[in-house]
Coordinates of C-alpha atoms and ligand atoms in Angstrom, one line a residue:
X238 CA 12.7 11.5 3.6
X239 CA 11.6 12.9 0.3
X240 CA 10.7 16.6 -0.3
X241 CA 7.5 15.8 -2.1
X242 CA 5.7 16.2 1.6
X243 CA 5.0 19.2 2.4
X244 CA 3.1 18.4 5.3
X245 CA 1.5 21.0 7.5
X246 CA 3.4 21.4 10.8
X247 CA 0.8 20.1 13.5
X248 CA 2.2 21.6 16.9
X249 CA 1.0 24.9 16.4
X250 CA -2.6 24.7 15.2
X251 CA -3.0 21.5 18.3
X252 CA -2.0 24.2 20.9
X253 CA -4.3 26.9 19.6
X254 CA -7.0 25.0 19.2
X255 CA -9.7 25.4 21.7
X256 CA -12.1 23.2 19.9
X257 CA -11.3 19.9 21.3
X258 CA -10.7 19.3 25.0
X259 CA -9.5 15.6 26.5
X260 CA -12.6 14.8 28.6
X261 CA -14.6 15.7 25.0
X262 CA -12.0 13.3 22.7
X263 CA -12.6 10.7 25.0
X264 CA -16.1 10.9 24.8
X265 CA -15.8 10.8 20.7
X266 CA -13.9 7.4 21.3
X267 CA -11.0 8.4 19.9
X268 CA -8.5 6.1 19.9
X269 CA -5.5 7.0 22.0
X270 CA -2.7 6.8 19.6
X271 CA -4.7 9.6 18.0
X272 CA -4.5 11.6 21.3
X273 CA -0.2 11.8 21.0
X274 CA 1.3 15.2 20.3
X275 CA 2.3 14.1 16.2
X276 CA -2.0 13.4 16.2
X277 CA -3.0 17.0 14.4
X278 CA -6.0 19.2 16.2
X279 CA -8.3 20.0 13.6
X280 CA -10.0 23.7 14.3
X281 CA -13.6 21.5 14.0
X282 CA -12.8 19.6 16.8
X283 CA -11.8 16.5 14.7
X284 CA -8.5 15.1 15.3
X285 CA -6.4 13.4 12.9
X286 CA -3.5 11.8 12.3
X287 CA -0.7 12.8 10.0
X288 CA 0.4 9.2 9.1
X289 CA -2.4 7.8 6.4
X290 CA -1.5 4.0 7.9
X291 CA -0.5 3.3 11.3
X292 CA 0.5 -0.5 12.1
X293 CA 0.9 -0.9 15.5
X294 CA 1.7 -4.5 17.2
X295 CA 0.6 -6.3 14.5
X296 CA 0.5 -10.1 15.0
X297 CA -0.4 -12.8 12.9
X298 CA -0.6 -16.7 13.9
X299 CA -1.2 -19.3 11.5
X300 CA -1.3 -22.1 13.7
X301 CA 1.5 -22.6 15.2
X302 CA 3.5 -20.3 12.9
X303 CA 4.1 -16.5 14.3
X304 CA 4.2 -14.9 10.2
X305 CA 3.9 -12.0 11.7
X306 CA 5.6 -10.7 15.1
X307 CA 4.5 -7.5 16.4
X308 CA 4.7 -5.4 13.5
X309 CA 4.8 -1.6 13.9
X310 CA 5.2 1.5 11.9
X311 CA 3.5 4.7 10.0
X312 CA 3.1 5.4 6.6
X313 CA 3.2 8.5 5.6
X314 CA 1.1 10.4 2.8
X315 CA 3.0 10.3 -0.3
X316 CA 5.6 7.9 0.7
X317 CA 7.1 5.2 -1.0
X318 CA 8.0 2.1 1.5
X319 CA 9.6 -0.6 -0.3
X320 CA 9.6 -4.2 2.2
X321 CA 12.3 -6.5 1.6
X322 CA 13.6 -9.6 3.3
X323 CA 14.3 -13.6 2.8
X324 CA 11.0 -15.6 1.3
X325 CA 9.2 -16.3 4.4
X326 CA 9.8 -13.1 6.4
X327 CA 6.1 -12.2 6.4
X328 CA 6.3 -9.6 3.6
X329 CA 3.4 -10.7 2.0
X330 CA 1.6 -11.3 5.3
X331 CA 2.0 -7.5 6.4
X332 CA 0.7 -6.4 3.0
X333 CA -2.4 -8.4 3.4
X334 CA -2.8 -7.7 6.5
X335 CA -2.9 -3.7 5.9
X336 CA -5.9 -3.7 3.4
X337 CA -7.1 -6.6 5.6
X338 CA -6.7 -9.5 3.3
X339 CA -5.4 -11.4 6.0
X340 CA -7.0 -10.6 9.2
X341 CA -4.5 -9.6 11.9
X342 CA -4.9 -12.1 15.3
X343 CA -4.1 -8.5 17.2
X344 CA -2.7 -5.4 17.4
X345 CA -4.4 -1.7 15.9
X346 CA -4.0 -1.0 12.1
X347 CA -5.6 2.6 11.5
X348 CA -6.2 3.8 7.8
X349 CA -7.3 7.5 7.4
X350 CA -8.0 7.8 11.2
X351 CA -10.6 5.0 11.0
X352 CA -9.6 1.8 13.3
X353 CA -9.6 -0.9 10.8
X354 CA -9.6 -3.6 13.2
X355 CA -13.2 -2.3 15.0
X356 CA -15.8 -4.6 14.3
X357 CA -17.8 -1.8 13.6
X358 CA -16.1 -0.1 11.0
X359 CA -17.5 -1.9 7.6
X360 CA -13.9 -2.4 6.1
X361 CA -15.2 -2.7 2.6
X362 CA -15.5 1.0 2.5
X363 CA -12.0 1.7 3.5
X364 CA -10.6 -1.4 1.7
X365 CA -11.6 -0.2 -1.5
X366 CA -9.5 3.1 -1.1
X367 CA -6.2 0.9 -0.9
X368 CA -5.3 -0.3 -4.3
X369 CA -3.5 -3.8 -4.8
X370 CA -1.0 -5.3 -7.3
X371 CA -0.1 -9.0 -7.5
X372 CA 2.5 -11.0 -8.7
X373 CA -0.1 -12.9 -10.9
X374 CA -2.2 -10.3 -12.6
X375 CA -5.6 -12.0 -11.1
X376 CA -7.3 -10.6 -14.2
X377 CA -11.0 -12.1 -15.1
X378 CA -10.0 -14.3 -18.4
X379 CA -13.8 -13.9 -19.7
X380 CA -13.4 -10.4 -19.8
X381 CA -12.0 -7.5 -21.9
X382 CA -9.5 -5.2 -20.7
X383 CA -11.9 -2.6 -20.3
X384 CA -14.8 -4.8 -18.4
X385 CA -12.2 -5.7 -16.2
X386 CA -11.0 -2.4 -15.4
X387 CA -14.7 -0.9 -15.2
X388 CA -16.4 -3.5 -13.5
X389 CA -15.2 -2.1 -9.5
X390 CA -15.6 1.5 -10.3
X391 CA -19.2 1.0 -11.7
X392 CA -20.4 -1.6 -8.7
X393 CA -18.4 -0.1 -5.8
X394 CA -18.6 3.3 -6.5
X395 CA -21.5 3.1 -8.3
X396 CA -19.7 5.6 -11.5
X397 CA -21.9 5.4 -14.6
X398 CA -20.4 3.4 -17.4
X399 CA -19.6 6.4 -19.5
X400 CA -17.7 7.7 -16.6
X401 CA -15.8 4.7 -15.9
X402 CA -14.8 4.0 -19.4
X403 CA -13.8 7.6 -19.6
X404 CA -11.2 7.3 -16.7
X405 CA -10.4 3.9 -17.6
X406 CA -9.5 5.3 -21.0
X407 CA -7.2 7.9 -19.4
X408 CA -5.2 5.6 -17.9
X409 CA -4.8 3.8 -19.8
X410 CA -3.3 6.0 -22.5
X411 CA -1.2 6.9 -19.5
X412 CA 0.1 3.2 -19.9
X413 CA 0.2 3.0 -23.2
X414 CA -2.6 0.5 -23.8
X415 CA -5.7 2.2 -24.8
X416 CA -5.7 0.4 -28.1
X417 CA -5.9 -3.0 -26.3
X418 CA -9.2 -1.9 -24.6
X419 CA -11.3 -4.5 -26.0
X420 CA -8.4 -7.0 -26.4
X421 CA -8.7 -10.0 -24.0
X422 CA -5.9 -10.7 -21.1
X423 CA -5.1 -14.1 -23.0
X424 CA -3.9 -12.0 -25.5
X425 CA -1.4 -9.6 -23.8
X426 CA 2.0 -9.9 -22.5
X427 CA 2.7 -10.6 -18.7
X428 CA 4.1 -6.8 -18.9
X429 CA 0.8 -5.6 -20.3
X430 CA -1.3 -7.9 -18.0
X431 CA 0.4 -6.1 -14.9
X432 CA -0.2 -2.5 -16.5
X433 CA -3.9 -3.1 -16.5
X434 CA -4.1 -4.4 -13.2
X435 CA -2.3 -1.1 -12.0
X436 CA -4.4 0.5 -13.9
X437 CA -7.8 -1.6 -12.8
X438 CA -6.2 -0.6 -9.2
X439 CA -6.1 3.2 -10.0
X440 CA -9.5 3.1 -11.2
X441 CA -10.9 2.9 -8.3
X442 CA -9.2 6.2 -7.2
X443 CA -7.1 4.9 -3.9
X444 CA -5.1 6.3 -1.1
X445 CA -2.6 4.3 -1.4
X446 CA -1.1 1.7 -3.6
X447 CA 0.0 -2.1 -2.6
X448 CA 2.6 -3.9 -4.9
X449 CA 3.4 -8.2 -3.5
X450 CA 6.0 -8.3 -6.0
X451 CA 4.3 -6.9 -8.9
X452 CA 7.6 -8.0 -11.2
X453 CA 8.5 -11.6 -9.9
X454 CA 6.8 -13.0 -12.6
X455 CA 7.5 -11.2 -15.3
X456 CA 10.1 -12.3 -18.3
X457 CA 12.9 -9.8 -17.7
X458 CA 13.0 -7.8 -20.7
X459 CA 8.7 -6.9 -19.0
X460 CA 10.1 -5.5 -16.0
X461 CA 11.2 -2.4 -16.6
X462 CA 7.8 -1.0 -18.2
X463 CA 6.0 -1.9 -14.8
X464 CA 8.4 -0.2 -13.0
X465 CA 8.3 2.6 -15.0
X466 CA 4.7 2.7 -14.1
X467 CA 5.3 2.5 -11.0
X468 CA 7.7 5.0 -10.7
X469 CA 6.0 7.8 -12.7
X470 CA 2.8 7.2 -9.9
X471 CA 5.6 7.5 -7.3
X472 CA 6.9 10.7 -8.7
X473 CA 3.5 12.1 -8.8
X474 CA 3.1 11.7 -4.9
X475 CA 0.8 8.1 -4.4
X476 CA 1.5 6.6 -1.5
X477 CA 2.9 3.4 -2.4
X478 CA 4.3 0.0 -0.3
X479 CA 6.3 -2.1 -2.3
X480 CA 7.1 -5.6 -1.9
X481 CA 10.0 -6.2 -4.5
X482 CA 13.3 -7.6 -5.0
X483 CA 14.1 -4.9 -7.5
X484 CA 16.6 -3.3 -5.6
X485 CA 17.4 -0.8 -8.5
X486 CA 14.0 0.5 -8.1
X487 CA 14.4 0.4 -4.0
X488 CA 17.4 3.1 -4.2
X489 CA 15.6 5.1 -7.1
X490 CA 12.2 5.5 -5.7
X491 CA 11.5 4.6 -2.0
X492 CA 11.3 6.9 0.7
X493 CA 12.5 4.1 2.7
X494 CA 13.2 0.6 3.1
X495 CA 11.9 -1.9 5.4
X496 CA 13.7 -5.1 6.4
X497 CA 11.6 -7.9 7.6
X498 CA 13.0 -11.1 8.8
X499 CA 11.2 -14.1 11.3
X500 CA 7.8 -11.5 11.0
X501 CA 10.1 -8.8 12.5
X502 CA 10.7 -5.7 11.2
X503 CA 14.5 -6.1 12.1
X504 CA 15.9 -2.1 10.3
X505 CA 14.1 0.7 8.5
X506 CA 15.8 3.3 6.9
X507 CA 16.8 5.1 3.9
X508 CA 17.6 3.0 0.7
X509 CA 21.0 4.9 1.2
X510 CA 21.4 4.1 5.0
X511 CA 19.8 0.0 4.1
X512 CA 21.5 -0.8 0.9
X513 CA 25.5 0.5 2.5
X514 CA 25.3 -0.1 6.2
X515 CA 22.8 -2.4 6.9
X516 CA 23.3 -3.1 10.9
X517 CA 21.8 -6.7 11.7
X518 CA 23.8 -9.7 10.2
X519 CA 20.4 -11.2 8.5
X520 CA 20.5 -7.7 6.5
X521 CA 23.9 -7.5 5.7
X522 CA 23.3 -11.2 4.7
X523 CA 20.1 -10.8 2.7
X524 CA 21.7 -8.1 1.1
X525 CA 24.9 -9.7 0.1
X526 CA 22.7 -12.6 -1.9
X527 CA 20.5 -10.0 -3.7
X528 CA 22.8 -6.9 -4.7
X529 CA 25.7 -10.0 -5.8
Ligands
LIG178 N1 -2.4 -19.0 4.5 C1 -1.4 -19.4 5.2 N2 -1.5 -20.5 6.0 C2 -0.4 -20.9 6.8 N3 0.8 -20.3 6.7 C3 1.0 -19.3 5.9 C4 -0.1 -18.7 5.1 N4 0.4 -17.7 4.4 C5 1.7 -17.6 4.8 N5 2.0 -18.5 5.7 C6 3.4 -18.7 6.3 O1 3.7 -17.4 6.9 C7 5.1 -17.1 6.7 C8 5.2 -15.8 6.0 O2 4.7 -15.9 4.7 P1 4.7 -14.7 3.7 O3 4.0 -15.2 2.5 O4 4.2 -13.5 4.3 O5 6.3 -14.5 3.4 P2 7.0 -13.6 2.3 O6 8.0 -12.8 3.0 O7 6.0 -12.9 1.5 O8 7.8 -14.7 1.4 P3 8.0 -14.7 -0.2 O9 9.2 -13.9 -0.4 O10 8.4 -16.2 -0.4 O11 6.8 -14.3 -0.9 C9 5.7 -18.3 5.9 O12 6.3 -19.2 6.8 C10 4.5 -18.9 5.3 O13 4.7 -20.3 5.0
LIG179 MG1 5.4 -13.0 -0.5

């Protein structure tokens, strides 16, 4: 586990606090998973959860076909999870189905202690603090650079344009674009194209950062400036989950590594612990066709 969280140790403060007794939680609603001893007490009487995302169950039929096969696990703040596994494990499935893309035929996903999957919880307001990356850039082709990359922040969160094009123009220096601002995406490089979408993604300030193999389709000698992207947000403590089969980047960035095979998370563990003793033979296998 990286160093970079320094989380507050919960135990203490739960124990102490008087604020919040179990007949009261359950009057709030509050889900149980909330209600387990790694759930933090706040002094208010709110109670929340240390893990930003918590999948739990997770199932998704297409028909017939199980994509995804009770999917479970937490995501801490500032972690990097990179997901790997054979074409057709469900990767992309999970992804969508955390910022609800794909809607989940069960199970609980909870973002920032709010229960995604209550029909009463308006998901666009949560949605829009999970950035997403795609393998195609998905970038409007009538637009500039800067219209796409303002257009969110000014709808959604309602930012002025001045103030949009300000931050737009931050991060872009960041990526070393601001003098394509008014350029159209027809005329940048499949490298640049997926720097503005990060940065159209940052824009609108998120939580946390979803990549479905944001360097698939990308001539080789482009994939190393979006990684460098995407590292340099890593090291600066965004929660990220990365689908990739950029295994280089897996060892030098994630926190950990999830392996998904048949819509089953089948290991999780440290790039260290994944990439030189994978455990199940569909790892070991996986892994033998990729790192060759
Ligand atoms: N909209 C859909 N309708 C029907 N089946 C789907 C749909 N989306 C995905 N699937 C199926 O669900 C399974 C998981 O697909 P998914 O795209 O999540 O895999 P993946 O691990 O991302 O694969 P890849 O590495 O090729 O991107 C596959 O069998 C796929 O064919
Ligand atoms: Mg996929």
């Amino acid at each position: 586990m990286s160093t970079k969280k320094q989380k507050p140790k919960s135990a203490p403060k739960a124990e102490k606090s008087e604020a919040v007794k179990p007949e009261q939680a359950e009057k709030k609603e509050i889900p149980e998973e909330l209600l387990k001893p790694d759930a933090e007490v706040q002094p208010e009487g709110g109670v929340m959860t240390e893990s930003l995302i918590m999948v739990r169950n997770l199932e998704k039929h297409y028909g017939e076909l199980h994509a995804l096969d009770g999917v479970s696990m937490n995501i801490e703040k500032g972690e990097v999870v990179v997901v790997i596994g054979p074409s057709g494990s469900g990767k992309s499935t999970f992804l969508r189905s955390l910022n609800l893309l794909e809607m989940p035929t069960s199970g609980e996903l909870i973002f920032e202690g709010v229960n995604m999957l209550d029909k009463h919880v308006d998901i666009n307001v949560h949605r829009q603090k999970m950035g997403m990356v795609f393998q195609h850039f998905n970038l409007f082709p009538h637009m500039t650079i800067m219209k796409n990359i303002t257009i969110a922040p000014m709808k959604l969160l309602k930012k002025s344009r001045a103030e949009a094009e300000e931050k737009a123009h931050s991060l872009l220096k960041r990526v070393g674009l601001d003098d394509r601002a008014e350029s159209y995406p027809s005329q940048l490089s499949g490298g640049q194209k997926q720097r503005i979408a990060i940065v159209r993604a940052l824009c609108m300030e998120p939580d946390v950062m979803l990549f479905d193999e944001p360097t698939s389709a990308l001539d080789p000698e482009m994939v190393g400036e979006v990684l460098d992207v995407m590292k340099s947000l890593a090291k600066e403590g965004m929660t990220m989950v990365v689908v990739t089969h950029e295994m280089g980047f897996a060892k030098e960035v994630a926190d950990r590594v999830v392996f998904m095979a048949d819509g089953k998370i089948l290991e999780t563990g440290s790039p260290e612990e994944m990439f030189s003793n994978p455990k199940t033979d569909k790892a070991k296998q996986f892994l033998a066709s990729v790192l060759s």
